[in-house]
Coordinates of C-alpha atoms in Angstrom, one line a residue:
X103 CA 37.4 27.3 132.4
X104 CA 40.1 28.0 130.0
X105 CA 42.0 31.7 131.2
X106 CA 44.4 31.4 128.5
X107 CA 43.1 33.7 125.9
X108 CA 42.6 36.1 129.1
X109 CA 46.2 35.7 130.0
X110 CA 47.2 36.7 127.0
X111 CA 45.5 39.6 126.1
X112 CA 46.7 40.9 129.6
X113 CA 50.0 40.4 128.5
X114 CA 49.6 42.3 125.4
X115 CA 48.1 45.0 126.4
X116 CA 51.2 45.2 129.1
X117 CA 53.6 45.1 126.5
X118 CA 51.7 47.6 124.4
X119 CA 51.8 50.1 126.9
X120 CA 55.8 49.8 127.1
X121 CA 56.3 50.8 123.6
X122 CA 57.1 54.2 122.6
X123 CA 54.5 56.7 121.1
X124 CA 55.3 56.6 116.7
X125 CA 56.5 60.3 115.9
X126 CA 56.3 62.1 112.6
X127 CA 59.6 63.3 111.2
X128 CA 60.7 67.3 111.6
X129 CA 59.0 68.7 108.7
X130 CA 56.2 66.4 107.7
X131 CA 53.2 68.7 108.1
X132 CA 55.0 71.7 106.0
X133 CA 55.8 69.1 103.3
X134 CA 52.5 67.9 103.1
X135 CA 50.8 71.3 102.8
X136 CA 53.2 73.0 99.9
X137 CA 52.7 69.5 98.0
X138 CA 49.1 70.8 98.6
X139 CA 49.2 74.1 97.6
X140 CA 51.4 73.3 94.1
X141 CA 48.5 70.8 93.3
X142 CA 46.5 72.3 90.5
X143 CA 42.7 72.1 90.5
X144 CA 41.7 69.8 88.3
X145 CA 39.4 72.8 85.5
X146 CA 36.8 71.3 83.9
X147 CA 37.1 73.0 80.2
X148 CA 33.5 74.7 78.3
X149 CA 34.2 72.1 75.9
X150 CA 33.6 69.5 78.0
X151 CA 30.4 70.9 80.5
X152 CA 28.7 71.7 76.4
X153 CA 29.5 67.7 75.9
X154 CA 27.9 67.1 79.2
X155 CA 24.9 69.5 78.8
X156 CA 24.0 68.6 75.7
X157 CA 24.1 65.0 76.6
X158 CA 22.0 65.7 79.7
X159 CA 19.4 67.2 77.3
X160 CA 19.3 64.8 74.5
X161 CA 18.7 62.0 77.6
X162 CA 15.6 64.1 79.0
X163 CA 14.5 64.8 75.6
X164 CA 14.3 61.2 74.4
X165 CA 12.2 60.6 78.0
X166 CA 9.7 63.2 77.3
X167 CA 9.1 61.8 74.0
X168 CA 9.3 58.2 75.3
X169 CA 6.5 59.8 77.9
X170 CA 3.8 61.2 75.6
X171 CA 4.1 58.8 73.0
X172 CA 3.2 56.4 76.2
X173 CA 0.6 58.7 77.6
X174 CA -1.2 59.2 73.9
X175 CA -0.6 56.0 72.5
X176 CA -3.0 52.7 72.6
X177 CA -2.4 50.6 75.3
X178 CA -3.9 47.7 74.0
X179 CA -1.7 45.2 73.0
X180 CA -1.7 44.4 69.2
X181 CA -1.1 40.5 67.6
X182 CA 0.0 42.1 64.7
X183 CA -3.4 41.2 62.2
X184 CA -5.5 44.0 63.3
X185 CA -6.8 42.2 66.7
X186 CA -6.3 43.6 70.0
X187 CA -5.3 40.8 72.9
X188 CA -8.4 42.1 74.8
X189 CA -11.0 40.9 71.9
X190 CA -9.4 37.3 71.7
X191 CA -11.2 36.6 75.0
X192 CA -14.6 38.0 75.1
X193 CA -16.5 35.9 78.3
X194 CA -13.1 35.1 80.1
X195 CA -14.2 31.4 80.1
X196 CA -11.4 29.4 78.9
X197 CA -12.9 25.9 79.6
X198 CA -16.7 25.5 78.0

């Protein structure tokens, strides 16, 4: 059996544990939050929420029509010359 790989890993794990703990320079956290605070927040104009409103009601508009002309309509399926698919097969025999 191959300890190797074992070996190994002990030792880096020892040499790990040798190193020093990484520190964050004097300062960094108060830095960080006035970047934070002199961020503006990003406003969405009325402009924009009308473009976005209206675009949300043109979008269920066109699927409520989509839906009753659907729900009302004939479901048959048309060839085009006046003859539904369902009357082109009348015994559902296709081999006589």
């Amino acid at each position: 059996m191959n300890t190797d790989g074992h070996d190994e890993l002990d030792y880096a794990i020892e040499h790990l544990k040798g190193l020093r703990r990484a520190s964050p320079p004097p300062g960094l956290l108060s830095r960080i939050e006035d970047r934070i605070a002199q961020v503006d927040a990003s406003i969405i104009s009325m402009p924009q929420w009308r473009m976005i409103a209206a675009a949300a009601v043109l979008v269920l508009g066109v699927n409520v029509y989509a839906l009753i002309n659907f729900s009302s309509g004939n479901n048959a399926l048309s060839m085009g010359d006046g003859y539904a698919a369902t009357e082109l097969v009348s015994n559902y025999q296709y081999y006589e």
